[in-house]
């Protein structure tokens, strides 16, 4: 793994949080001396979960989960769009569940609740369960707050992003897969000016991007220029925000060149992700920057519209052409959140161990297959190499897909997607881990960031867009950075520096 990953892993902290809350209490027996003392006893477990799909799942998969975990599970679903409001309300009213799934750690109410002792510390219990025991120390440290682990970490791939390119367009124009940012710019220029779709019209662009400086093109491109992941730590322990670096400015200049020359959709600053993907699938552009596994969805969306679409995945781009400079930012340092257990619901150690066993069981291979692909022969088929193919897409979306965000671990299982693009993206994402750059501030405490960080970030986000769109000059952007510092940013820096020094001692 890249040196910076090793150096920062001990300093990382889960930044994302997901909520679950539900009124039913855990019942693992008839009192503390009964079945509750037996971690294998049948349990009744409540779990309010986040819903990323249009509607909740039917009971088909839930019944299988209950059967395999020897538990009666009461799910209550919260739409993703309202999770922050609901977590604040649930914490304030102490109306939580046996399992609380948290992904919004930068929310001050959540962070303060975790630090207040409202939830069980679990690290000392993990090694009692085979799957939980496999959670690495780096991951445990990354997901800790103030050195304490208040839940089971959601384990995700460390660095998932890269570039998806129309291979058929490259081939038509005689272009190679780009390995430098200059070559990527040249491809964007050719895709814009040389009629790659052959319709005789100038109606394509190089990039199709969206209004997201993190999960869109900007942050991935910034990795290629050597921009730190949110924060840079000097040898003297001084902290520098990413937007106060030369590399960040180089990224803005690159995006500005794309915009000024029409090599990127001119409405990218107001384009939603769904519109971005649909336009790419319709053949409006040939370069997509985002999660590499989005390629499968893009190809599927193009069926019947761009049936000749061929895609190539590129995760090896630098600004220098030097292999040693390969870098890719790590989203949330590989942590997707916490499965946390409030003391108000999980009353004692015996109940805690039973709920932990339930979470442990969710990490078995057959449970991952169930929550990812569904029931074999009903939702999917599997070949001799454990490659799974969804056979009933509509039924899968209704009964299985909502559980994808509930899997405590998403990596390292035998079963895998049979789709060639998904297989390739899995391979490249695994390769990305060797070049991943972590956020060194994840494990550090800053009260000012907790209370003002999101509001202050708007100053930088607004100035970044204005610079790229040509509405302000570099001096104006630098003035915005100084405004960020005067408005509370300097306090964030000093608080992180103090926290960093405390960790080093």
Tab-separated table of C-alpha atoms in Angstrom:
chain	number	residue	atom	x	y	z
A	1	UNK	CA	0.000	0.000	0.000
A	2	UNK	CA	1.258	3.493	-0.761
A	3	UNK	CA	3.356	4.971	2.033
A	4	UNK	CA	0.946	7.809	2.697
A	5	UNK	CA	-1.811	5.287	3.377
A	6	UNK	CA	0.299	3.568	5.998
A	7	UNK	CA	1.320	6.856	7.596
A	8	UNK	CA	-2.185	8.221	7.796
A	9	UNK	CA	-4.136	5.074	8.670
A	10	UNK	CA	-3.448	5.558	12.365
A	11	UNK	CA	-4.876	9.059	12.183
A	12	UNK	CA	-8.045	8.435	10.265
A	13	UNK	CA	-11.622	8.707	11.403
A	14	UNK	CA	-14.870	7.659	9.880
A	15	UNK	CA	-16.368	10.793	8.324
A	16	UNK	CA	-19.532	9.346	6.939
A	17	UNK	CA	-22.537	8.290	8.972
A	18	UNK	CA	-25.790	6.477	8.262
A	19	UNK	CA	-28.790	6.373	10.643
A	20	UNK	CA	-31.050	3.716	11.917
A	21	UNK	CA	-33.655	4.168	14.602
A	22	UNK	CA	-36.646	2.166	15.607
A	23	UNK	CA	-38.905	1.934	18.632
A	24	UNK	CA	-38.738	-1.808	19.314
A	25	UNK	CA	-36.259	-2.931	21.932
A	26	UNK	CA	-34.045	-5.979	21.666
A	27	UNK	CA	-35.393	-9.040	23.370
A	28	UNK	CA	-32.825	-11.781	23.695
A	29	UNK	CA	-34.352	-13.677	26.554
A	30	UNK	CA	-36.471	-13.570	29.681
A	31	UNK	CA	-34.043	-11.528	31.749
A	32	UNK	CA	-30.351	-11.137	32.211
A	33	UNK	CA	-29.903	-14.658	33.505
A	34	UNK	CA	-31.846	-16.349	30.720
A	35	UNK	CA	-31.430	-16.517	26.979
A	36	UNK	CA	-29.919	-13.040	26.950
A	37	UNK	CA	-26.730	-14.545	28.319
A	38	UNK	CA	-26.550	-16.922	25.366
A	39	UNK	CA	-25.233	-15.230	22.205
A	40	UNK	CA	-26.764	-18.067	20.151
A	41	UNK	CA	-30.284	-17.514	21.478
A	42	UNK	CA	-32.993	-16.333	19.106
A	43	UNK	CA	-33.217	-12.567	19.248
A	44	UNK	CA	-35.674	-9.835	18.388
A	45	UNK	CA	-33.673	-6.965	16.941
A	46	UNK	CA	-34.866	-3.554	15.768
A	47	UNK	CA	-33.065	-1.752	12.985
A	48	UNK	CA	-34.059	1.525	11.362
A	49	UNK	CA	-32.197	1.601	8.070
A	50	UNK	CA	-31.556	4.055	5.284
A	51	UNK	CA	-33.508	3.548	2.076
A	52	UNK	CA	-31.672	4.445	-1.131
A	53	UNK	CA	-34.398	3.116	-3.427
A	54	UNK	CA	-37.855	4.385	-4.260
A	55	UNK	CA	-39.680	1.889	-2.042
A	56	UNK	CA	-38.882	-0.517	0.819
A	57	UNK	CA	-38.249	-4.189	0.062
A	58	UNK	CA	-40.856	-6.892	0.482
A	59	UNK	CA	-40.403	-9.552	3.175
A	60	UNK	CA	-38.756	-12.137	0.898
A	61	UNK	CA	-35.138	-11.363	1.790
A	62	UNK	CA	-35.952	-10.327	5.360
A	63	UNK	CA	-37.333	-13.789	6.067
A	64	UNK	CA	-34.146	-15.363	4.734
A	65	UNK	CA	-32.045	-13.029	6.873
A	66	UNK	CA	-34.059	-13.995	9.930
A	67	UNK	CA	-33.715	-17.682	9.135
A	68	UNK	CA	-29.951	-17.506	8.682
A	69	UNK	CA	-29.286	-15.303	11.736
A	70	UNK	CA	-31.801	-16.899	14.128
A	71	UNK	CA	-33.344	-13.516	14.738
A	72	UNK	CA	-36.598	-11.656	14.297
A	73	UNK	CA	-35.609	-8.402	12.621
A	74	UNK	CA	-37.829	-5.344	12.645
A	75	UNK	CA	-36.724	-2.966	9.910
A	76	UNK	CA	-37.932	0.604	9.753
A	77	UNK	CA	-36.749	2.537	6.704
A	78	UNK	CA	-35.718	6.185	6.436
A	79	UNK	CA	-35.428	7.785	2.982
A	80	UNK	CA	-31.847	8.868	2.356
A	81	UNK	CA	-32.917	12.427	1.626
A	82	UNK	CA	-34.272	12.898	5.169
A	83	UNK	CA	-31.688	10.965	7.176
A	84	UNK	CA	-29.991	13.997	8.706
A	85	UNK	CA	-33.257	15.437	10.010
A	86	UNK	CA	-34.346	12.054	11.347
A	87	UNK	CA	-31.080	11.333	13.156
A	88	UNK	CA	-31.175	14.712	14.856
A	89	UNK	CA	-34.751	14.100	15.958
A	90	UNK	CA	-34.055	10.561	17.132
A	91	UNK	CA	-31.001	11.577	19.137
A	92	UNK	CA	-32.821	14.469	20.749
A	93	UNK	CA	-35.795	12.331	21.741
A	94	UNK	CA	-33.727	9.230	22.555
A	95	UNK	CA	-35.999	7.195	20.257
A	96	UNK	CA	-33.343	4.913	18.858
A	97	UNK	CA	-33.077	1.249	17.873
A	98	UNK	CA	-30.986	-1.751	18.825
A	99	UNK	CA	-28.922	-1.040	15.703
A	100	UNK	CA	-28.375	2.548	14.585
A	101	UNK	CA	-26.678	2.893	11.216
A	102	UNK	CA	-24.735	6.154	11.076
A	103	UNK	CA	-23.131	7.839	8.046
A	104	UNK	CA	-23.186	11.568	8.756
A	105	UNK	CA	-20.392	11.974	11.296
A	106	UNK	CA	-19.793	15.615	10.420
A	107	UNK	CA	-23.267	16.312	11.789
A	108	UNK	CA	-22.649	17.965	15.161
A	109	UNK	CA	-25.584	16.213	16.875
A	110	UNK	CA	-24.320	12.808	15.795
A	111	UNK	CA	-20.728	13.505	16.697
A	112	UNK	CA	-21.598	14.881	20.112
A	113	UNK	CA	-23.910	11.948	20.809
A	114	UNK	CA	-21.155	9.468	19.996
A	115	UNK	CA	-18.680	11.266	22.237
A	116	UNK	CA	-21.231	11.570	25.062
A	117	UNK	CA	-21.247	7.849	25.837
A	118	UNK	CA	-24.718	7.252	24.427
A	119	UNK	CA	-23.452	4.286	22.404
A	120	UNK	CA	-21.520	1.181	23.378
A	121	UNK	CA	-17.788	1.048	22.765
A	122	UNK	CA	-17.302	-2.204	20.879
A	123	UNK	CA	-13.637	-2.682	20.013
A	124	UNK	CA	-12.942	-4.937	23.004
A	125	UNK	CA	-15.727	-7.304	21.870
A	126	UNK	CA	-14.922	-7.654	18.164
A	127	UNK	CA	-12.339	-10.410	18.482
A	128	UNK	CA	-14.933	-12.706	20.085
A	129	UNK	CA	-16.657	-13.091	16.696
A	130	UNK	CA	-14.908	-14.607	13.653
A	131	UNK	CA	-15.984	-12.100	11.008
A	132	UNK	CA	-15.707	-9.053	13.254
A	133	UNK	CA	-12.269	-10.199	14.370
A	134	UNK	CA	-11.076	-9.855	10.746
A	135	UNK	CA	-11.669	-6.105	10.756
A	136	UNK	CA	-8.144	-4.697	10.487
A	137	UNK	CA	-6.651	-2.392	13.081
A	138	UNK	CA	-6.295	0.307	10.408
A	139	UNK	CA	-10.029	0.109	9.757
A	140	UNK	CA	-10.851	0.167	13.459
A	141	UNK	CA	-8.652	3.228	13.916
A	142	UNK	CA	-10.173	4.930	10.879
A	143	UNK	CA	-13.669	4.470	12.256
A	144	UNK	CA	-12.826	5.624	15.785
A	145	UNK	CA	-13.666	8.950	17.388
A	146	UNK	CA	-11.248	10.210	19.974
A	147	UNK	CA	-9.625	6.789	19.980
A	148	UNK	CA	-12.877	4.957	20.736
A	149	UNK	CA	-14.861	2.740	18.387
A	150	UNK	CA	-18.594	3.267	18.864
A	151	UNK	CA	-19.853	0.701	16.371
A	152	UNK	CA	-19.017	-1.855	13.731
A	153	UNK	CA	-17.491	-0.082	10.710
A	154	UNK	CA	-19.079	-0.386	7.296
A	155	UNK	CA	-16.125	-1.657	5.266
A	156	UNK	CA	-15.957	-0.352	1.708
A	157	UNK	CA	-13.351	-0.266	-1.028
A	158	UNK	CA	-10.687	2.280	-0.227
A	159	UNK	CA	-10.587	4.176	-3.528
A	160	UNK	CA	-13.254	3.534	-6.150
A	161	UNK	CA	-12.827	6.356	-8.644
A	162	UNK	CA	-11.286	6.599	-12.069
A	163	UNK	CA	-12.086	7.503	-15.679
A	164	UNK	CA	-14.539	5.759	-18.010
A	165	UNK	CA	-13.944	6.417	-21.726
A	166	UNK	CA	-15.714	5.510	-24.976
A	167	UNK	CA	-13.275	2.963	-26.424
A	168	UNK	CA	-15.126	2.835	-29.735
A	169	UNK	CA	-14.551	6.588	-30.087
A	170	UNK	CA	-10.865	6.235	-29.240
A	171	UNK	CA	-10.517	3.523	-31.860
A	172	UNK	CA	-12.347	5.527	-34.521
A	173	UNK	CA	-10.094	8.546	-33.984
A	174	UNK	CA	-6.916	6.477	-33.642
A	175	UNK	CA	-6.308	7.522	-30.040
A	176	UNK	CA	-4.693	5.529	-27.230
A	177	UNK	CA	-6.014	5.250	-23.702
A	178	UNK	CA	-4.615	8.363	-21.966
A	179	UNK	CA	-1.992	7.998	-19.239
A	180	UNK	CA	-1.397	11.682	-18.481
A	181	UNK	CA	-3.661	14.655	-17.875
A	182	UNK	CA	-2.345	16.242	-21.086
A	183	UNK	CA	-3.306	13.132	-23.050
A	184	UNK	CA	-6.725	13.166	-21.366
A	185	UNK	CA	-7.156	16.794	-22.435
A	186	UNK	CA	-6.219	15.823	-26.005
A	187	UNK	CA	-8.845	13.068	-25.986
A	188	UNK	CA	-11.438	15.540	-24.681
A	189	UNK	CA	-10.526	17.942	-27.489
A	190	UNK	CA	-10.792	15.225	-30.149
A	191	UNK	CA	-14.123	13.971	-28.804
A	192	UNK	CA	-15.436	17.541	-29.020
A	193	UNK	CA	-14.061	18.544	-32.408
A	194	UNK	CA	-13.605	15.402	-34.547
A	195	UNK	CA	-17.144	13.995	-34.742
A	196	UNK	CA	-16.432	10.705	-32.888
A	197	UNK	CA	-19.990	9.433	-33.385
A	198	UNK	CA	-19.810	10.018	-37.133
A	199	UNK	CA	-23.156	11.790	-37.479
A	200	UNK	CA	-21.674	14.784	-39.264
A	201	UNK	CA	-22.644	17.177	-36.464
A	202	UNK	CA	-20.615	18.940	-33.802
A	203	UNK	CA	-22.841	17.736	-30.981
A	204	UNK	CA	-20.483	15.903	-28.601
A	205	UNK	CA	-18.175	16.976	-25.797
A	206	UNK	CA	-15.201	15.294	-24.188
A	207	UNK	CA	-16.341	15.231	-20.563
A	208	UNK	CA	-19.845	14.819	-19.188
A	209	UNK	CA	-19.707	16.048	-15.585
A	210	UNK	CA	-22.069	17.020	-12.783
A	211	UNK	CA	-22.402	19.606	-9.994
A	212	UNK	CA	-20.285	17.737	-7.467
A	213	UNK	CA	-16.685	18.736	-6.691
A	214	UNK	CA	-16.137	15.531	-4.734
A	215	UNK	CA	-17.740	12.606	-6.538
A	216	UNK	CA	-17.730	14.253	-9.947
A	217	UNK	CA	-14.592	14.888	-11.987
A	218	UNK	CA	-12.858	17.540	-9.897
A	219	UNK	CA	-11.532	15.589	-6.914
A	220	UNK	CA	-10.349	12.633	-8.996
A	221	UNK	CA	-8.565	14.959	-11.411
A	222	UNK	CA	-7.063	16.738	-8.406
A	223	UNK	CA	-5.520	13.425	-7.318
A	224	UNK	CA	-3.741	13.256	-10.667
A	225	UNK	CA	-2.179	16.657	-9.938
A	226	UNK	CA	-1.057	15.566	-6.470
A	227	UNK	CA	-3.628	17.467	-4.416
A	228	UNK	CA	-3.861	16.173	-0.829
A	229	UNK	CA	-7.077	14.496	0.263
A	230	UNK	CA	-8.782	17.343	2.165
A	231	UNK	CA	-5.721	18.097	4.304
A	232	UNK	CA	-1.936	18.049	4.048
A	233	UNK	CA	0.283	17.506	7.085
A	234	UNK	CA	3.795	18.935	6.956
A	235	UNK	CA	6.812	17.420	8.646
A	236	UNK	CA	6.373	20.035	11.351
A	237	UNK	CA	2.764	18.994	11.957
A	238	UNK	CA	1.332	22.080	10.259
A	239	UNK	CA	-2.023	21.466	8.554
A	240	UNK	CA	-2.906	22.899	5.156
A	241	UNK	CA	-6.375	22.585	3.601
A	242	UNK	CA	-6.362	21.136	0.085
A	243	UNK	CA	-7.733	24.316	-1.472
A	244	UNK	CA	-4.747	26.293	-0.177
A	245	UNK	CA	-2.281	24.278	-2.279
A	246	UNK	CA	-0.739	24.818	-5.700
A	247	UNK	CA	-2.081	21.433	-6.849
A	248	UNK	CA	-5.684	22.484	-6.171
A	249	UNK	CA	-5.154	25.594	-8.309
A	250	UNK	CA	-3.709	23.445	-11.101
A	251	UNK	CA	-6.870	21.337	-10.985
A	252	UNK	CA	-9.043	24.450	-11.246
A	253	UNK	CA	-6.960	25.641	-14.200
A	254	UNK	CA	-7.407	22.268	-15.891
A	255	UNK	CA	-11.180	22.349	-15.404
A	256	UNK	CA	-11.230	25.975	-16.594
A	257	UNK	CA	-9.417	24.971	-19.796
A	258	UNK	CA	-11.964	22.215	-20.379
A	259	UNK	CA	-14.805	24.687	-19.835
A	260	UNK	CA	-13.352	27.557	-21.862
A	261	UNK	CA	-12.754	25.297	-24.877
A	262	UNK	CA	-16.090	23.511	-24.684
A	263	UNK	CA	-14.486	20.151	-23.904
A	264	UNK	CA	-16.927	19.635	-21.015
A	265	UNK	CA	-20.689	20.091	-20.874
A	266	UNK	CA	-21.209	23.802	-20.290
A	267	UNK	CA	-23.937	23.180	-17.728
A	268	UNK	CA	-21.851	20.829	-15.568
A	269	UNK	CA	-22.110	23.143	-12.550
A	270	UNK	CA	-25.890	22.589	-12.402
A	271	UNK	CA	-26.148	19.044	-13.812
A	272	UNK	CA	-27.491	16.256	-11.577
A	273	UNK	CA	-25.857	12.835	-11.522
A	274	UNK	CA	-28.832	11.116	-13.168
A	275	UNK	CA	-28.786	13.651	-16.020
A	276	UNK	CA	-25.016	13.251	-16.373
A	277	UNK	CA	-25.304	9.491	-16.722
A	278	UNK	CA	-28.262	9.654	-19.078
A	279	UNK	CA	-26.522	12.121	-21.387
A	280	UNK	CA	-23.372	10.004	-21.441
A	281	UNK	CA	-25.462	6.924	-22.243
A	282	UNK	CA	-27.141	8.861	-25.053
A	283	UNK	CA	-23.758	9.527	-26.681
A	284	UNK	CA	-23.461	13.217	-25.812
A	285	UNK	CA	-19.917	12.798	-24.431
A	286	UNK	CA	-17.135	10.247	-24.245
A	287	UNK	CA	-15.446	10.761	-20.842
A	288	UNK	CA	-17.052	10.065	-17.470
A	289	UNK	CA	-15.163	10.541	-14.194
A	290	UNK	CA	-16.555	8.870	-11.108
A	291	UNK	CA	-16.850	5.460	-9.508
A	292	UNK	CA	-15.377	2.879	-11.867
A	293	UNK	CA	-18.262	0.501	-11.249
A	294	UNK	CA	-20.642	3.091	-12.732
A	295	UNK	CA	-19.444	1.774	-16.101
A	296	UNK	CA	-21.774	-1.207	-15.899
A	297	UNK	CA	-24.778	1.024	-15.330
A	298	UNK	CA	-23.728	3.394	-18.120
A	299	UNK	CA	-23.481	0.506	-20.575
A	300	UNK	CA	-26.873	-0.852	-19.508
A	301	UNK	CA	-28.457	2.597	-19.839
A	302	UNK	CA	-27.089	2.839	-23.390
A	303	UNK	CA	-28.872	-0.299	-24.598
A	304	UNK	CA	-31.263	0.556	-27.403
A	305	UNK	CA	-29.720	4.023	-27.692
A	306	UNK	CA	-25.993	3.461	-28.176
A	307	UNK	CA	-25.763	-0.281	-28.766
A	308	UNK	CA	-22.310	0.102	-30.289
A	309	UNK	CA	-20.909	1.657	-27.112
A	310	UNK	CA	-17.634	0.133	-25.907
A	311	UNK	CA	-16.057	1.370	-22.696
A	312	UNK	CA	-12.541	1.249	-21.312
A	313	UNK	CA	-11.703	1.907	-17.654
A	314	UNK	CA	-8.634	3.984	-16.818
A	315	UNK	CA	-7.199	4.229	-13.300
A	316	UNK	CA	-3.600	5.081	-14.215
A	317	UNK	CA	-3.368	8.777	-15.030
A	318	UNK	CA	-0.824	11.266	-13.663
A	319	UNK	CA	0.095	14.842	-14.531
A	320	UNK	CA	3.770	13.891	-14.834
A	321	UNK	CA	3.720	10.561	-16.662
A	322	UNK	CA	5.690	9.109	-13.756
A	323	UNK	CA	4.317	5.831	-12.359
A	324	UNK	CA	5.636	6.772	-8.926
A	325	UNK	CA	3.238	9.734	-8.868
A	326	UNK	CA	0.090	7.637	-9.176
A	327	UNK	CA	-2.460	8.698	-6.578
A	328	UNK	CA	-6.206	8.505	-6.008
A	329	UNK	CA	-8.182	9.991	-3.153
A	330	UNK	CA	-9.809	7.594	-0.703
A	331	UNK	CA	-13.470	8.363	-0.032
A	332	UNK	CA	-14.134	8.268	3.718
A	333	UNK	CA	-10.866	6.348	4.093
A	334	UNK	CA	-12.704	3.162	3.153
A	335	UNK	CA	-15.288	3.543	5.924
A	336	UNK	CA	-18.929	3.853	4.976
A	337	UNK	CA	-20.235	4.539	8.466
A	338	UNK	CA	-21.011	2.691	11.681
A	339	UNK	CA	-23.509	0.177	12.909
A	340	UNK	CA	-23.894	1.593	16.399
A	341	UNK	CA	-25.699	0.258	19.468
A	342	UNK	CA	-27.316	2.743	21.879
A	343	UNK	CA	-27.215	1.888	25.562
A	344	UNK	CA	-30.837	2.989	25.913
A	345	UNK	CA	-31.905	0.043	23.730
A	346	UNK	CA	-29.155	-2.527	24.195
A	347	UNK	CA	-29.307	-2.688	27.974
A	348	UNK	CA	-26.392	-4.860	28.981
A	349	UNK	CA	-23.303	-6.683	27.780
A	350	UNK	CA	-25.223	-9.890	27.079
A	351	UNK	CA	-27.624	-8.087	24.728
A	352	UNK	CA	-24.724	-6.306	23.092
A	353	UNK	CA	-22.972	-9.591	22.340
A	354	UNK	CA	-26.136	-11.038	20.828
A	355	UNK	CA	-26.572	-8.033	18.550
A	356	UNK	CA	-22.888	-8.201	17.622
A	357	UNK	CA	-23.344	-11.843	16.697
A	358	UNK	CA	-26.186	-10.814	14.395
A	359	UNK	CA	-23.918	-8.270	12.674
A	360	UNK	CA	-21.161	-10.884	12.511
A	361	UNK	CA	-23.538	-13.293	10.788
A	362	UNK	CA	-24.434	-10.645	8.204
A	363	UNK	CA	-20.806	-10.816	7.071
A	364	UNK	CA	-20.922	-14.510	6.110
A	365	UNK	CA	-20.464	-15.310	2.424
A	366	UNK	CA	-24.014	-16.596	1.990
A	367	UNK	CA	-25.465	-13.509	3.683
A	368	UNK	CA	-23.464	-11.196	1.414
A	369	UNK	CA	-24.766	-13.121	-1.602
A	370	UNK	CA	-28.322	-12.870	-0.269
A	371	UNK	CA	-28.147	-9.108	0.349
A	372	UNK	CA	-26.341	-8.429	-2.926
A	373	UNK	CA	-27.866	-10.790	-5.500
A	374	UNK	CA	-30.854	-12.320	-3.722
A	375	UNK	CA	-31.973	-15.952	-3.835
A	376	UNK	CA	-30.228	-18.203	-6.324
A	377	UNK	CA	-32.656	-19.491	-8.919
A	378	UNK	CA	-35.126	-16.709	-8.128
A	379	UNK	CA	-33.174	-13.498	-8.573
A	380	UNK	CA	-29.893	-14.720	-10.056
A	381	UNK	CA	-27.910	-17.643	-11.400
A	382	UNK	CA	-24.295	-18.522	-10.644
A	383	UNK	CA	-21.700	-20.351	-12.709
A	384	UNK	CA	-18.881	-22.649	-11.590
A	385	UNK	CA	-16.608	-19.659	-11.015
A	386	UNK	CA	-19.108	-18.014	-8.619
A	387	UNK	CA	-19.977	-15.357	-11.190
A	388	UNK	CA	-23.531	-14.164	-10.570
A	389	UNK	CA	-25.990	-12.935	-13.192
A	390	UNK	CA	-29.245	-11.194	-12.257
A	391	UNK	CA	-32.016	-13.004	-14.127
A	392	UNK	CA	-35.047	-11.014	-12.953
A	393	UNK	CA	-34.048	-7.356	-12.799
A	394	UNK	CA	-37.449	-6.011	-11.729
A	395	UNK	CA	-37.836	-8.525	-8.917
A	396	UNK	CA	-34.239	-7.943	-7.809
A	397	UNK	CA	-34.797	-4.187	-7.640
A	398	UNK	CA	-37.932	-4.661	-5.572
A	399	UNK	CA	-36.772	-7.358	-3.165
A	400	UNK	CA	-32.964	-7.196	-2.984
A	401	UNK	CA	-31.497	-3.851	-4.008
A	402	UNK	CA	-32.640	-1.928	-0.870
A	403	UNK	CA	-30.348	-4.130	1.259
A	404	UNK	CA	-27.158	-3.100	-0.549
A	405	UNK	CA	-26.454	-0.293	1.927
A	406	UNK	CA	-26.991	-2.652	4.884
A	407	UNK	CA	-23.997	-4.911	4.195
A	408	UNK	CA	-21.363	-4.381	6.915
A	409	UNK	CA	-18.636	-5.464	4.503
A	410	UNK	CA	-18.593	-5.136	0.721
A	411	UNK	CA	-15.246	-6.665	-0.163
A	412	UNK	CA	-13.436	-10.001	-0.192
A	413	UNK	CA	-16.262	-12.403	-1.052
A	414	UNK	CA	-16.132	-15.324	-3.473
A	415	UNK	CA	-19.305	-14.513	-5.357
A	416	UNK	CA	-18.891	-11.746	-7.894
A	417	UNK	CA	-20.692	-10.044	-10.752
A	418	UNK	CA	-20.460	-11.813	-14.108
A	419	UNK	CA	-20.600	-8.540	-16.033
A	420	UNK	CA	-17.170	-7.930	-17.669
A	421	UNK	CA	-17.189	-4.217	-16.865
A	422	UNK	CA	-18.024	-4.860	-13.223
A	423	UNK	CA	-15.288	-7.489	-13.029
A	424	UNK	CA	-12.790	-5.042	-14.531
A	425	UNK	CA	-13.869	-2.248	-12.204
A	426	UNK	CA	-13.477	-4.548	-9.183
A	427	UNK	CA	-9.950	-5.380	-10.336
A	428	UNK	CA	-8.949	-1.736	-10.831
A	429	UNK	CA	-10.548	-0.628	-7.556
A	430	UNK	CA	-8.483	-3.221	-5.747
A	431	UNK	CA	-5.415	-1.905	-7.559
A	432	UNK	CA	-6.339	1.645	-6.535
A	433	UNK	CA	-5.803	0.738	-2.888
A	434	UNK	CA	-2.061	0.617	-3.502
A	435	UNK	CA	-2.113	4.282	-4.556
A	436	UNK	CA	-4.803	5.603	-2.228
A	437	UNK	CA	-4.329	8.900	-0.399
A	438	UNK	CA	-6.153	9.145	2.914
A	439	UNK	CA	-7.519	12.190	4.689
A	440	UNK	CA	-5.189	12.687	7.684
A	441	UNK	CA	-7.796	14.711	9.577
A	442	UNK	CA	-10.337	11.900	9.827
A	443	UNK	CA	-9.144	10.865	13.272
A	444	UNK	CA	-8.706	14.397	14.551
A	445	UNK	CA	-11.101	16.520	16.559
A	446	UNK	CA	-12.029	20.090	15.688
A	447	UNK	CA	-15.028	21.557	17.451
A	448	UNK	CA	-15.127	24.433	14.976
A	449	UNK	CA	-15.209	22.031	12.040
A	450	UNK	CA	-17.996	20.047	13.691
A	451	UNK	CA	-20.144	23.150	14.154
A	452	UNK	CA	-19.107	25.340	11.192
A	453	UNK	CA	-17.299	23.115	8.706
A	454	UNK	CA	-20.164	22.580	6.279
A	455	UNK	CA	-21.086	26.270	6.201
A	456	UNK	CA	-17.481	27.370	5.723
A	457	UNK	CA	-16.979	24.865	2.902
A	458	UNK	CA	-19.646	26.693	0.915
A	459	UNK	CA	-17.240	29.649	0.647
A	460	UNK	CA	-14.658	27.459	-1.085
A	461	UNK	CA	-17.120	25.518	-3.215
A	462	UNK	CA	-18.670	28.726	-4.522
A	463	UNK	CA	-15.273	30.290	-5.262
A	464	UNK	CA	-14.035	27.134	-7.009
A	465	UNK	CA	-16.993	27.078	-9.379
A	466	UNK	CA	-16.712	30.818	-10.054
A	467	UNK	CA	-13.026	30.471	-10.917
A	468	UNK	CA	-13.612	27.559	-13.286
A	469	UNK	CA	-16.484	29.409	-14.974
A	470	UNK	CA	-14.348	32.531	-15.387
A	471	UNK	CA	-16.385	34.728	-13.082
A	472	UNK	CA	-13.464	35.507	-10.753
A	473	UNK	CA	-9.664	35.657	-11.057
A	474	UNK	CA	-7.053	33.781	-9.020
A	475	UNK	CA	-6.618	36.716	-6.628
A	476	UNK	CA	-10.349	36.583	-5.934
A	477	UNK	CA	-10.135	32.865	-5.201
A	478	UNK	CA	-7.232	33.453	-2.821
A	479	UNK	CA	-9.302	36.170	-1.137
A	480	UNK	CA	-12.061	33.602	-0.626
A	481	UNK	CA	-9.536	31.286	1.048
A	482	UNK	CA	-8.551	34.123	3.385
A	483	UNK	CA	-12.237	34.752	4.089
A	484	UNK	CA	-12.597	31.062	4.982
A	485	UNK	CA	-9.705	31.412	7.421
A	486	UNK	CA	-11.061	34.598	9.018
A	487	UNK	CA	-14.557	33.133	9.332
A	488	UNK	CA	-13.387	30.145	11.371
A	489	UNK	CA	-11.032	28.229	9.136
A	490	UNK	CA	-7.950	29.334	11.059
A	491	UNK	CA	-9.482	27.895	14.219
A	492	UNK	CA	-10.111	24.603	12.413
A	493	UNK	CA	-6.470	24.514	11.358
A	494	UNK	CA	-5.155	25.216	14.855
A	495	UNK	CA	-7.539	22.707	16.439
A	496	UNK	CA	-6.500	19.980	13.994
A	497	UNK	CA	-2.842	20.794	14.561
A	498	UNK	CA	-3.276	20.478	18.313
A	499	UNK	CA	-5.162	17.210	17.888
A	500	UNK	CA	-2.436	15.912	15.572
A	501	UNK	CA	0.292	16.695	18.095
A	502	UNK	CA	-1.736	15.006	20.834
A	503	UNK	CA	-2.022	11.829	18.735
A	504	UNK	CA	1.717	11.822	18.008
A	505	UNK	CA	2.656	11.876	21.701
